[in-house]
CSV table of C-alpha atoms and ligand atoms in Angstrom, one decimal:
chain,number,residue,atom,x,y,z
G,1437,MET,CA,0.0,0.0,0.0
G,1438,ARG,CA,1.4,3.3,-1.0
G,1439,ILE,CA,0.8,6.5,1.0
G,1440,LEU,CA,1.4,10.1,0.2
G,1441,VAL,CA,2.0,12.4,3.2
G,1442,VAL,CA,1.9,16.1,2.5
G,1443,GLU,CA,3.1,17.8,5.7
G,1444,ASP,CA,5.4,20.8,6.1
G,1445,GLU,CA,6.6,20.1,9.6
G,1446,PRO,CA,9.7,17.9,9.2
G,1447,GLY,CA,9.3,16.4,12.6
G,1448,ILE,CA,5.8,15.2,11.9
G,1449,ALA,CA,6.6,14.1,8.4
G,1450,ASN,CA,9.5,12.0,9.6
G,1451,PHE,CA,7.5,10.5,12.4
G,1452,LEU,CA,4.8,9.5,10.0
G,1453,ARG,CA,7.2,8.1,7.4
G,1454,GLN,CA,9.0,6.0,10.0
G,1455,GLY,CA,5.8,4.7,11.7
G,1456,LEU,CA,4.1,3.9,8.5
G,1457,GLU,CA,7.1,2.2,7.0
G,1458,GLU,CA,7.3,0.0,10.1
G,1459,GLU,CA,3.7,-1.0,9.2
G,1460,ALA,CA,4.9,-2.1,5.8
G,1461,PHE,CA,3.4,0.9,3.9
G,1462,SER,CA,5.4,2.5,1.1
G,1463,VAL,CA,5.6,6.3,2.0
G,1464,ASP,CA,6.4,9.4,0.0
G,1465,THR,CA,6.4,12.8,1.5
G,1466,ALA,CA,6.0,16.4,0.2
G,1467,ASP,CA,6.4,19.6,2.2
G,1468,GLU,CA,4.7,22.1,-0.1
G,1469,GLY,CA,1.2,22.2,-1.4
G,1470,PRO,CA,1.8,22.4,-5.1
G,1471,ILE,CA,4.4,19.6,-5.1
G,1472,GLY,CA,2.0,17.5,-3.0
G,1473,LEU,CA,-0.8,18.0,-5.5
G,1474,GLU,CA,1.5,17.1,-8.4
G,1475,MET,CA,2.5,13.9,-6.7
G,1476,ALA,CA,-1.0,13.1,-5.7
G,1477,LEU,CA,-2.2,13.5,-9.3
G,1478,SER,CA,0.3,10.9,-10.5
G,1479,GLY,CA,-2.4,8.4,-9.3
G,1480,GLU,CA,0.2,6.2,-7.7
G,1481,TYR,CA,-1.3,6.4,-4.2
G,1482,ASP,CA,-3.7,4.2,-2.3
G,1483,ILE,CA,-4.4,7.0,0.3
G,1484,LEU,CA,-3.4,10.6,1.0
G,1485,LEU,CA,-2.6,12.2,4.3
G,1486,LEU,CA,-2.9,16.0,4.0
G,1487,ASP,CA,-1.9,18.6,6.4
G,1488,TRP,CA,-4.3,21.6,6.4
G,1489,MET,CA,-2.0,24.6,6.5
G,1490,LEU,CA,0.8,24.2,3.9
G,1491,PRO,CA,3.1,26.5,2.0
G,1492,GLY,CA,1.8,27.4,-1.5
G,1493,MET,CA,-1.5,25.6,-1.4
G,1494,SER,CA,-3.7,24.4,1.5
G,1495,GLY,CA,-4.6,20.8,2.1
G,1496,ILE,CA,-8.2,21.7,1.3
G,1497,GLU,CA,-7.3,23.0,-2.1
G,1498,ILE,CA,-5.2,19.9,-2.8
G,1499,CYS,CA,-8.1,17.8,-1.9
G,1500,ARG,CA,-10.5,19.7,-4.1
G,1501,GLN,CA,-8.2,19.5,-7.1
G,1502,PHE,CA,-7.4,15.8,-6.5
G,1503,ARG,CA,-11.1,14.9,-6.3
G,1504,LYS,CA,-11.7,16.2,-9.8
G,1505,THR,CA,-9.7,13.2,-11.1
G,1506,PHE,CA,-9.7,10.7,-8.3
G,1507,ALA,CA,-13.1,10.1,-6.7
G,1508,ASP,CA,-12.3,7.0,-4.7
G,1509,THR,CA,-8.9,7.4,-3.2
G,1510,PRO,CA,-9.3,8.0,0.5
G,1511,VAL,CA,-8.0,11.3,1.9
G,1512,ILE,CA,-7.4,12.0,5.6
G,1513,PHE,CA,-6.7,15.5,6.9
G,1514,LEU,CA,-4.1,16.1,9.7
G,1515,THR,CA,-5.2,19.2,11.3
G,1516,ALA,CA,-4.9,21.4,14.4
G,1517,LYS,CA,-8.2,23.1,13.4
G,1518,ASP,CA,-11.0,21.6,15.2
G,1519,THR,CA,-14.0,23.9,15.1
G,1520,VAL,CA,-17.2,22.4,13.8
G,1521,GLN,CA,-17.4,24.8,10.9
G,1522,GLU,CA,-13.9,24.0,9.7
G,1523,THR,CA,-14.3,20.3,10.1
G,1524,ILE,CA,-17.4,20.4,7.9
G,1525,PHE,CA,-15.6,22.6,5.4
G,1526,GLY,CA,-12.8,19.9,5.3
G,1527,LEU,CA,-15.2,17.1,4.7
G,1528,GLN,CA,-17.1,19.0,2.1
G,1529,SER,CA,-13.9,19.4,0.1
G,1530,GLY,CA,-13.9,15.7,-0.4
G,1531,ALA,CA,-11.9,14.3,2.5
G,1532,ASN,CA,-13.0,11.0,4.0
G,1533,ASP,CA,-11.8,11.6,7.5
G,1534,TYR,CA,-9.7,13.9,9.6
G,1535,ILE,CA,-7.6,13.6,12.7
G,1536,LYS,CA,-6.6,16.4,15.1
G,1537,LYS,CA,-3.0,17.1,16.0
G,1538,PRO,CA,-1.5,16.1,18.3
G,1539,PHE,CA,-2.7,12.5,17.6
G,1540,HIS,CA,-1.6,9.1,18.7
G,1541,PHE,CA,0.0,7.1,15.9
G,1542,ASP,CA,-2.2,4.1,16.6
G,1543,GLU,CA,-5.3,6.1,16.1
G,1544,LEU,CA,-4.1,7.4,12.8
G,1545,LEU,CA,-3.2,3.9,11.7
G,1546,GLU,CA,-6.6,2.6,12.6
G,1547,ARG,CA,-8.3,5.4,10.6
G,1548,ILE,CA,-6.0,4.6,7.6
G,1549,ARG,CA,-7.0,0.9,7.8
G,1550,VAL,CA,-10.7,1.7,8.1
G,1551,GLN,CA,-10.5,3.8,5.0
G,1552,LEU,CA,-8.5,1.3,3.0
G,1553,ARG,CA,-10.8,-1.5,4.1
G,1554,SER,CA,-13.9,0.4,3.1
G,1555,LYS,CA,-12.3,1.3,-0.2
G,1556,ALA,CA,-11.4,-2.3,-0.9
G,1557,GLY,CA,-14.7,-3.5,0.4
G,1558,ASP,CA,-13.0,-6.5,1.9
G,1559,LEU,CA,-12.8,-7.1,5.6
G,1560,GLY,CA,-11.6,-10.7,5.4
G,1561,PRO,CA,-8.0,-11.9,4.9
G,1562,LEU,CA,-6.4,-12.1,1.5
G,1563,THR,CA,-5.9,-15.7,0.4
G,1564,LEU,CA,-3.9,-17.7,-2.0
G,1565,GLY,CA,-4.3,-21.5,-1.8
G,1566,PRO,CA,-3.3,-22.5,1.7
G,1567,ILE,CA,-1.9,-19.0,2.4
G,1568,SER,CA,-3.8,-16.3,4.1
G,1569,LEU,CA,-2.7,-12.7,4.9
G,1570,ASP,CA,-4.6,-10.9,7.7
G,1571,LEU,CA,-4.3,-7.1,7.2
G,1572,ASN,CA,-5.7,-6.3,10.6
G,1573,THR,CA,-3.3,-8.3,12.6
G,1574,HIS,CA,-0.4,-8.3,10.1
G,1575,GLN,CA,-0.1,-12.0,10.3
G,1576,VAL,CA,0.5,-14.6,7.5
G,1577,PHE,CA,-0.5,-18.2,7.8
G,1578,LYS,CA,0.1,-21.2,5.6
G,1579,HIS,CA,-2.5,-23.8,6.6
G,1580,ASP,CA,-2.6,-23.0,10.3
G,1581,GLU,CA,1.1,-22.3,10.7
G,1582,GLU,CA,2.1,-18.7,11.1
G,1583,ILE,CA,4.9,-17.5,8.7
G,1584,HIS,CA,7.0,-14.7,9.9
G,1585,LEU,CA,7.8,-12.2,7.2
G,1586,THR,CA,9.8,-8.9,7.2
G,1587,GLN,CA,7.8,-5.7,6.5
G,1588,LYS,CA,8.9,-5.6,2.8
G,1589,GLU,CA,8.1,-9.3,2.3
G,1590,PHE,CA,4.7,-8.7,3.8
G,1591,ALA,CA,4.1,-5.7,1.6
G,1592,LEU,CA,5.2,-7.7,-1.5
G,1593,LEU,CA,3.0,-10.6,-0.7
G,1594,GLU,CA,0.0,-8.2,0.0
G,1595,PHE,CA,0.6,-6.6,-3.4
G,1596,LEU,CA,0.7,-9.9,-5.2
G,1597,LEU,CA,-2.5,-11.1,-3.4
G,1598,ARG,CA,-4.4,-7.9,-4.1
G,1599,ASN,CA,-3.6,-8.5,-7.7
G,1600,LYS,CA,-4.2,-12.2,-7.7
G,1601,GLY,CA,-4.7,-13.7,-11.1
G,1602,SER,CA,-3.1,-10.6,-12.8
G,1603,VAL,CA,0.5,-10.3,-13.9
G,1604,CYS,CA,2.3,-7.7,-11.7
G,1605,ARG,CA,4.9,-5.9,-13.7
G,1606,ARG,CA,8.2,-5.3,-12.1
G,1607,THR,CA,7.9,-1.5,-12.3
G,1608,ARG,CA,4.4,-1.6,-10.6
G,1609,ILE,CA,5.8,-3.8,-7.8
G,1610,ILE,CA,8.7,-1.4,-7.3
G,1611,GLU,CA,6.4,1.6,-7.2
G,1612,SER,CA,3.9,0.1,-4.9
G,1613,VAL,CA,6.2,-1.8,-2.5
G,1614,TRP,CA,9.4,0.2,-2.6
G,1615,ASP,CA,10.2,3.9,-2.8
G,1616,ILE,CA,9.5,6.1,-5.8
G,1617,HIS,CA,13.2,6.9,-6.1
G,1618,PHE,CA,14.2,3.3,-6.2
G,1619,ASP,CA,16.6,2.0,-8.9
G,1620,TYR,CA,14.4,0.1,-11.3
G,1621,ASN,CA,17.3,-2.0,-12.6
G,1622,THR,CA,18.0,-3.7,-9.4
G,1623,SER,CA,17.3,-7.4,-8.9
G,1624,ILE,CA,15.9,-6.8,-5.4
G,1625,ILE,CA,12.4,-8.0,-6.4
G,1626,ASP,CA,13.8,-11.4,-7.3
G,1627,VAL,CA,15.7,-11.6,-4.1
G,1628,TYR,CA,12.5,-10.9,-2.1
G,1629,ILE,CA,10.4,-13.2,-4.3
G,1630,ASN,CA,12.8,-16.0,-3.6
G,1631,ALA,CA,12.8,-15.3,0.1
G,1632,LEU,CA,9.0,-15.3,0.1
G,1633,ARG,CA,8.8,-18.7,-1.8
G,1634,LYS,CA,11.3,-20.1,0.7
G,1635,LYS,CA,9.5,-18.9,3.8
G,1636,LEU,CA,6.1,-20.0,2.4
G,1637,ASP,CA,7.7,-23.3,1.5
G,1638,LEU,CA,6.4,-23.1,-2.1
G,1639,SER,CA,8.0,-26.2,-3.8
G,1640,ASP,CA,7.6,-26.9,-7.5
G,1641,ALA,CA,4.4,-28.7,-6.7
G,1642,GLU,CA,3.0,-25.5,-5.3
G,1643,PRO,CA,3.7,-22.8,-7.9
G,1644,TYR,CA,1.4,-20.2,-6.3
G,1645,ILE,CA,3.9,-17.3,-7.1
G,1646,GLN,CA,5.0,-17.7,-10.7
G,1647,THR,CA,7.6,-15.8,-12.7
G,1648,VAL,CA,6.5,-14.2,-15.9
G,1649,ARG,CA,9.8,-14.0,-17.8
G,1650,GLY,CA,10.8,-10.5,-18.7
G,1651,VAL,CA,7.7,-9.0,-17.2
G,1652,GLY,CA,7.2,-9.7,-13.5
G,1653,TYR,CA,5.3,-12.1,-11.3
G,1654,ILE,CA,1.8,-13.5,-10.8
G,1655,ALA,CA,0.1,-15.0,-7.8
G,1656,LYS,CA,-2.3,-17.7,-9.0
G,1657,GLU,CA,-4.7,-20.2,-7.6
G,1658,LEU,CA,-3.8,-23.7,-8.8
Y,2748,LIG,CA1,1.4,22.8,8.4
């Protein structure tokens, strides 16, 4: 899952980046309104976190502009403003939710998950054959045995499962699971895929994660 954080206070931006990356999200940040809008309009993000007061353009304006193209991507405001009028104004601009500063990271995380769940419309775990991935508890099981994955391995498996049955191109995997500035030529995806297959004990008889030569990978039911 890829998140864009538009926040001009470096302390908060770094805190969010660190916390969200620990939860296996891929995080990009912008510290000015216009740059944030431009990044948001790339369409690469699953959810936006927007500060309200930003240099160059307010979070409200970013949300309004963004909503002209992207109706379904969740937007959450981070705001110190908390009067009823301003909150209504924020939601009218197309935001799905807002959280008041200072906030507890756990509360923000829960709100993010609620938005992503309602967008996806799926409350249950993602599954692939005997494998299941629980987004709420961040656990992965094969049959009933828990498989311990690193954050990136988890994010990679989640991406493949969300796109089950479709070929995932290498560039799409990199953009979704790793950072926007990542070197596309690297073989790191292959390293992580191999690690996943090993941890999930996917022998040749269980080719749930298949290589599509020259293109990418596909998670497939057998
Ligand atoms: Ca601000």
